[in-house]
PDB file of C-alpha atoms in Angstrom:
ATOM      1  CA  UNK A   1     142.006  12.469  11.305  1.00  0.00           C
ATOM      2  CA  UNK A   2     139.421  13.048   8.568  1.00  0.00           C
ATOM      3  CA  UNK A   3     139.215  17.121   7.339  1.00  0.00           C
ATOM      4  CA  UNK A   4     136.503  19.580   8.307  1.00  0.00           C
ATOM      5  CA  UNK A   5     136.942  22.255   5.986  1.00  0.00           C
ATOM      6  CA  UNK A   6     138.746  22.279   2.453  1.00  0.00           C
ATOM      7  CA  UNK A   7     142.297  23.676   2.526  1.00  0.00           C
ATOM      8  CA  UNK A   8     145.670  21.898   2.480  1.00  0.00           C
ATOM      9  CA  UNK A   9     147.811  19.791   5.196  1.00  0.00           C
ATOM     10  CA  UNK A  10     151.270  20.237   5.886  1.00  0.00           C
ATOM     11  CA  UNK A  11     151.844  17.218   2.994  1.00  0.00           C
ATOM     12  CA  UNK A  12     149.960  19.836   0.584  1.00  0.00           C
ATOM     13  CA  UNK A  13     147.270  16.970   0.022  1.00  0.00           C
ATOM     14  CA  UNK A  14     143.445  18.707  -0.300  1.00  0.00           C
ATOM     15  CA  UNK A  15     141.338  17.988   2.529  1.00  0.00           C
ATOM     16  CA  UNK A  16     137.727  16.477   1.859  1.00  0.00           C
ATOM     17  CA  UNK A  17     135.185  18.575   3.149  1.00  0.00           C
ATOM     18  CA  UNK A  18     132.328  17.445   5.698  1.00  0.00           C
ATOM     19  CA  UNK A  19     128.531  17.676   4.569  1.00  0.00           C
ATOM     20  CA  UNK A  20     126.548  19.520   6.806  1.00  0.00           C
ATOM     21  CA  UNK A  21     123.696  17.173   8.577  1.00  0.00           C
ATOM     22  CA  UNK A  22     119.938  18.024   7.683  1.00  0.00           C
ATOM     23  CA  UNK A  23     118.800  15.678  10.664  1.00  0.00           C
ATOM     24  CA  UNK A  24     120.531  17.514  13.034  1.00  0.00           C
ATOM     25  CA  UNK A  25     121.165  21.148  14.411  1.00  0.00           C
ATOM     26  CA  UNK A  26     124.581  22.492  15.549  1.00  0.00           C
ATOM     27  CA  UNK A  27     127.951  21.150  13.996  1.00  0.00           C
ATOM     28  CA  UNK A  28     126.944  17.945  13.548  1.00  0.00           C
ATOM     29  CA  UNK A  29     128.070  16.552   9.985  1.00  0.00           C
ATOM     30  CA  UNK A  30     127.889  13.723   7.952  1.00  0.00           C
ATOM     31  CA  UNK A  31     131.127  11.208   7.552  1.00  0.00           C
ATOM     32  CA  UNK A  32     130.052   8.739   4.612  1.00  0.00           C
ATOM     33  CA  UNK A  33     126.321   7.458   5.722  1.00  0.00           C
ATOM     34  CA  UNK A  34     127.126   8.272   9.534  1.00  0.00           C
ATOM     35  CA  UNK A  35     126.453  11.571  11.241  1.00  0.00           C
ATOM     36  CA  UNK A  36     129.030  12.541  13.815  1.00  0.00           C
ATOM     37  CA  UNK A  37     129.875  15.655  15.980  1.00  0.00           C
ATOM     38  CA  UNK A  38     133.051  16.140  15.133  1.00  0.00           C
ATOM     39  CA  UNK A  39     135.895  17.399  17.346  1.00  0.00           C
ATOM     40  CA  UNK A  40     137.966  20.452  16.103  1.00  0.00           C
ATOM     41  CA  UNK A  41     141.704  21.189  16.136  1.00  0.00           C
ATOM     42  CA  UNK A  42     143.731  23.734  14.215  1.00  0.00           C
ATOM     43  CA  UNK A  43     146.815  21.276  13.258  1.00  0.00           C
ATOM     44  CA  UNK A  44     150.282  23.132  12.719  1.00  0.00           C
ATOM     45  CA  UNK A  45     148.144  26.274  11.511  1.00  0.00           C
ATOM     46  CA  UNK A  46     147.261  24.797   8.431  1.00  0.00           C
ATOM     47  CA  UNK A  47     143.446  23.062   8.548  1.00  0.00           C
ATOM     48  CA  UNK A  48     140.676  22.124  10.631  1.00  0.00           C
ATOM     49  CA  UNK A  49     140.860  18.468  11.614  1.00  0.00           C
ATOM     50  CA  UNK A  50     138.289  15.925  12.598  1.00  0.00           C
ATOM     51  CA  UNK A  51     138.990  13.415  15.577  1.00  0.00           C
ATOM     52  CA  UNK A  52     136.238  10.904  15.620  1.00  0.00           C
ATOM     53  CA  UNK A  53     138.380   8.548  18.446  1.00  0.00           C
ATOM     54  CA  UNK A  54     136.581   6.913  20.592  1.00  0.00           C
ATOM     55  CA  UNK A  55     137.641   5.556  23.845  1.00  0.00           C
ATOM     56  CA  UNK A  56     137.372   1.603  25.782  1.00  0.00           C
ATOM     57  CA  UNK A  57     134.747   2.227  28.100  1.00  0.00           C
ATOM     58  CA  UNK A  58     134.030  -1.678  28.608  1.00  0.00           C
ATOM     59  CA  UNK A  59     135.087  -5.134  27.599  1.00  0.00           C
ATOM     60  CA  UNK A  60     133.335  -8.825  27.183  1.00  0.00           C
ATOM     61  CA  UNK A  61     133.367 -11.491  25.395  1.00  0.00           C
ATOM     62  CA  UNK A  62     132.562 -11.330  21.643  1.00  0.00           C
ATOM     63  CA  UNK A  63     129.913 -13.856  20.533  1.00  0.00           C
ATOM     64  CA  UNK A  64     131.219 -13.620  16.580  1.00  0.00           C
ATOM     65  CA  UNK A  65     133.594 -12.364  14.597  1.00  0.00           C
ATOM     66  CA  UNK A  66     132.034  -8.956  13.399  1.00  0.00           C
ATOM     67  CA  UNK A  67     133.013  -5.913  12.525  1.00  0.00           C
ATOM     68  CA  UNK A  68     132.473  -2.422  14.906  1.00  0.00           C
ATOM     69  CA  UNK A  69     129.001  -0.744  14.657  1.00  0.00           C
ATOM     70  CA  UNK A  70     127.861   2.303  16.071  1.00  0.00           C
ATOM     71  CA  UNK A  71     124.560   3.326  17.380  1.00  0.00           C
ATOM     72  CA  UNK A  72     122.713   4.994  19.887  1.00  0.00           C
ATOM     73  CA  UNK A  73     122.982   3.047  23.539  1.00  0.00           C
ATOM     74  CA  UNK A  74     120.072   2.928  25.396  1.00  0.00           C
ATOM     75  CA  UNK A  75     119.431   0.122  28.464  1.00  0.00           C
ATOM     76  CA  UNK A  76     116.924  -1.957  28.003  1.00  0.00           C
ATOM     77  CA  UNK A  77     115.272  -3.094  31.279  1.00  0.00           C
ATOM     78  CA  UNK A  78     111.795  -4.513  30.512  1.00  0.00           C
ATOM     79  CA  UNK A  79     109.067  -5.851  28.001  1.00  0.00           C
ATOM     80  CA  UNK A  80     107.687  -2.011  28.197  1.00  0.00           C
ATOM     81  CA  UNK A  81     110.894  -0.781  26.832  1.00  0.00           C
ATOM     82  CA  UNK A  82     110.683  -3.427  23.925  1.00  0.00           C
ATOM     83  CA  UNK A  83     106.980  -2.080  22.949  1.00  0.00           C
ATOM     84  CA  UNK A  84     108.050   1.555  23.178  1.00  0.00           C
ATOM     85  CA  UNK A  85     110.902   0.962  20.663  1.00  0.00           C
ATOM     86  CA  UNK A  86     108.028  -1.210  18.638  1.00  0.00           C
ATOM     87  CA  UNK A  87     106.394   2.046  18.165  1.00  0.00           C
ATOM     88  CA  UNK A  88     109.427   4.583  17.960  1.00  0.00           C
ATOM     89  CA  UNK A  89     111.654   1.783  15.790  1.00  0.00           C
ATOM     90  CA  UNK A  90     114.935   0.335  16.915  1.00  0.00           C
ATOM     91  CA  UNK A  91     117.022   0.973  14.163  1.00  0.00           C
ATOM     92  CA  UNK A  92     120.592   1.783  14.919  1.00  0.00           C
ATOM     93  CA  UNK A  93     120.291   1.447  18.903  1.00  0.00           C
ATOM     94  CA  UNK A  94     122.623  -0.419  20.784  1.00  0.00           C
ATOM     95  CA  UNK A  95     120.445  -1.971  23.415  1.00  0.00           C
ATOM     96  CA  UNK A  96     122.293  -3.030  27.077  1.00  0.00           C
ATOM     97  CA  UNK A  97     120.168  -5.913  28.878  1.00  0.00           C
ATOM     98  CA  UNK A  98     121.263  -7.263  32.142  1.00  0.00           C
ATOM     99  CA  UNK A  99     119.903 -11.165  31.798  1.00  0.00           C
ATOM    100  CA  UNK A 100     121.455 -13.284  29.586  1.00  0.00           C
ATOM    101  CA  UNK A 101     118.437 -15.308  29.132  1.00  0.00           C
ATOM    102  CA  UNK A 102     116.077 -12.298  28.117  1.00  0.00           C
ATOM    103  CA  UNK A 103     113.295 -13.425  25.715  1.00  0.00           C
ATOM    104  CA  UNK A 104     112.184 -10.150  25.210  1.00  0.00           C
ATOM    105  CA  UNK A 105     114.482  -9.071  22.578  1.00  0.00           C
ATOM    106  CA  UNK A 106     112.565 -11.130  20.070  1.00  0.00           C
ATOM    107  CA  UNK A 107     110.421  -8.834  19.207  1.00  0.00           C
ATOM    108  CA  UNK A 108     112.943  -5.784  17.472  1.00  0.00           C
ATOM    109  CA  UNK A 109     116.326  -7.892  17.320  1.00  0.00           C
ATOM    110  CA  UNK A 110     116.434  -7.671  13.947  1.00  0.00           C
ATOM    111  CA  UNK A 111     116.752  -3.981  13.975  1.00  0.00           C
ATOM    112  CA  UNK A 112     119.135  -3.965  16.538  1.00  0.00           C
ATOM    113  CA  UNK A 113     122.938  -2.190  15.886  1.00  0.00           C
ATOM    114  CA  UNK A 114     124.398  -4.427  18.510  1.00  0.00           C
ATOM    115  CA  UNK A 115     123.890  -5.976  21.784  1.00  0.00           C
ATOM    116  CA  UNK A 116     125.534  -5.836  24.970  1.00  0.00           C
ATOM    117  CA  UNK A 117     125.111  -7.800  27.815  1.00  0.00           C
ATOM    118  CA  UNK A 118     126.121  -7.330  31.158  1.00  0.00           C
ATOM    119  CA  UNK A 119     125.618 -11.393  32.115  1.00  0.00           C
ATOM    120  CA  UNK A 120     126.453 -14.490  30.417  1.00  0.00           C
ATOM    121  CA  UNK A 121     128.346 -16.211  28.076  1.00  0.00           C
ATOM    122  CA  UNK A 122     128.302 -16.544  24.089  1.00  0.00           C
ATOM    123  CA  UNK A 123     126.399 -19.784  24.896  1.00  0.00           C
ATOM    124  CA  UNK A 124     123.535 -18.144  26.633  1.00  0.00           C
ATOM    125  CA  UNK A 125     119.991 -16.716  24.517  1.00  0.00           C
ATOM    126  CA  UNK A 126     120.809 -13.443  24.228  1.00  0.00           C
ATOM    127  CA  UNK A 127     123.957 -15.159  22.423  1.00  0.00           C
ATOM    128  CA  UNK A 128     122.881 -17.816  20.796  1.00  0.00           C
ATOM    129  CA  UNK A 129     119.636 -15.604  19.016  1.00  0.00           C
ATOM    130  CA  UNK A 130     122.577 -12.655  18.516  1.00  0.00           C
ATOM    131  CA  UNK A 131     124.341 -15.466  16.068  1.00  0.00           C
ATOM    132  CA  UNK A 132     121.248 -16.047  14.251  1.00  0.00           C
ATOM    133  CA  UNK A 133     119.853 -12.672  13.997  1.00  0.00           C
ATOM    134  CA  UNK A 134     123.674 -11.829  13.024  1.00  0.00           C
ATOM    135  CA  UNK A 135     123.752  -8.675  15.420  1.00  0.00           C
ATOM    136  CA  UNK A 136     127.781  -8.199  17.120  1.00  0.00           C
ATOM    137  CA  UNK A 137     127.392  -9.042  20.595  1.00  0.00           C
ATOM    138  CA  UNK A 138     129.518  -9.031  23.739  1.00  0.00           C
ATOM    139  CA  UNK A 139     128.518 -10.790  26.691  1.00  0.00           C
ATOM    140  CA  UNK A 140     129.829 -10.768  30.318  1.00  0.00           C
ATOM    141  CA  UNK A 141     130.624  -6.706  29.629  1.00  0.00           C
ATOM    142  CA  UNK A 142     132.019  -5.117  32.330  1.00  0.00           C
ATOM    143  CA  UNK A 143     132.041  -0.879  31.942  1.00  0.00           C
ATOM    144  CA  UNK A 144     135.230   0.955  33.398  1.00  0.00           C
ATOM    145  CA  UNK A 145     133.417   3.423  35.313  1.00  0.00           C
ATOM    146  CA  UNK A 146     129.460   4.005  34.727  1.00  0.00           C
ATOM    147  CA  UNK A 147     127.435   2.565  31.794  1.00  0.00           C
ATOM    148  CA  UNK A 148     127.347   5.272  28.992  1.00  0.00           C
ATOM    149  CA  UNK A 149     124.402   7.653  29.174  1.00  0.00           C
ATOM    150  CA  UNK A 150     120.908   6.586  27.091  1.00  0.00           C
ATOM    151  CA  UNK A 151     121.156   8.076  24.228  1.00  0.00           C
ATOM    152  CA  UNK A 152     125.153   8.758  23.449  1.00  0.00           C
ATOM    153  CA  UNK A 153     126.789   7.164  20.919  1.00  0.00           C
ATOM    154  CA  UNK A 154     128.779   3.775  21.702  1.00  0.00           C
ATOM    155  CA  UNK A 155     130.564   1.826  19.110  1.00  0.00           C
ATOM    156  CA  UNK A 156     130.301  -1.904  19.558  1.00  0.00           C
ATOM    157  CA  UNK A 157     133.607  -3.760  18.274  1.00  0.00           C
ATOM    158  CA  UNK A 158     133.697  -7.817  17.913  1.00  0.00           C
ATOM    159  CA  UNK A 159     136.512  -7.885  15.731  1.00  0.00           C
ATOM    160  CA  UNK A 160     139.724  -8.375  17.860  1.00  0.00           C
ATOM    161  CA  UNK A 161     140.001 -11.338  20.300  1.00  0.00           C
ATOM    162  CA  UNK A 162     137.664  -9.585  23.069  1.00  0.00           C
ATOM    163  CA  UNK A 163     134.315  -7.656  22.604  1.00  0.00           C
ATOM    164  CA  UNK A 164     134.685  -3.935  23.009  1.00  0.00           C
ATOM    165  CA  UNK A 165     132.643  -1.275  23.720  1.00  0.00           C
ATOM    166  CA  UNK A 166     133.957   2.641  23.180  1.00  0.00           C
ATOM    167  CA  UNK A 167     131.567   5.603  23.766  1.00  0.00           C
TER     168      UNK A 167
END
């Protein structure tokens, strides 16, 4: 739990307080370089906590060691989707692609958050370029229930023995 607003916890530490985000409007703040909407709870009465948890929605296999990233998810199906993020930028998205063997990655991999892939192995393109590029990649990811919404933010963790993804 990370504090909202300054006070003191039942230990009688001082919480840090959040900086309000100038990108954003509502109660969206910022947690070191990352802006989050935070989750409120009043804890035993004495401060406003933040829960940033994050839940498993899916699980793959990792194509390197890497630690979690999070971005903004967003499927992408087609070459057309690749030029639109050309123009708009790719930077911090966590792009979903279907065929292991896609080619047309090339183009904005570099300014990709993370890659998950629905086919294949770590021995496949979208792995093997993934290694190069040094993006975290899981391959072979299979979602719990429905694929996150374009647009929500999905962390993207190759650190433990599988691939995770958590939205």
């Amino acid at each position: 739990h990370i504090a909202l607003g300054a006070g003191r916890d039942h230990l009688g530490d001082t919480d840090d307080v959040f900086t309000p985000c100038r990108s954003h409007v509502g109660p969206r703040r910022h947690l070191g370089h990352q802006c989050v909407e935070p989750f409120q709870a009043e804890i035993s009465n004495h401060s406003r906590l933040v829960c940033l948890i994050m839940q498993t929605i899916g699980r793959g296999t990792k194509v390197f060691d890497a630690s979690p990233v999070r971005g903004r998810f967003l499927a992408i199906e087609s070459p057309d989707d690749v030029l639109a993020l050309m123009d708009t930028g790719a930077e911090g998205v966590v792009g979903l692609v279907r065929d292991a063997g896609a080619t047309f990655l090339a183009p904005i991999y570099h300014e990709l958050a993370a890659v998950i892939c629905t086919g294949g192995t770590p021995r496949s393109h979208i792995g093997i370029v993934s290694r190069e590029f040094q993006v975290p990649c899981i391959m072979g990811t299979v979602f719990d229930g429905s694929e996150p919404a374009n647009g929500s933010e999905v962390e993207v963790d190759c650190s433990g023995e599988q691939g995770v993804v958590r939205g």
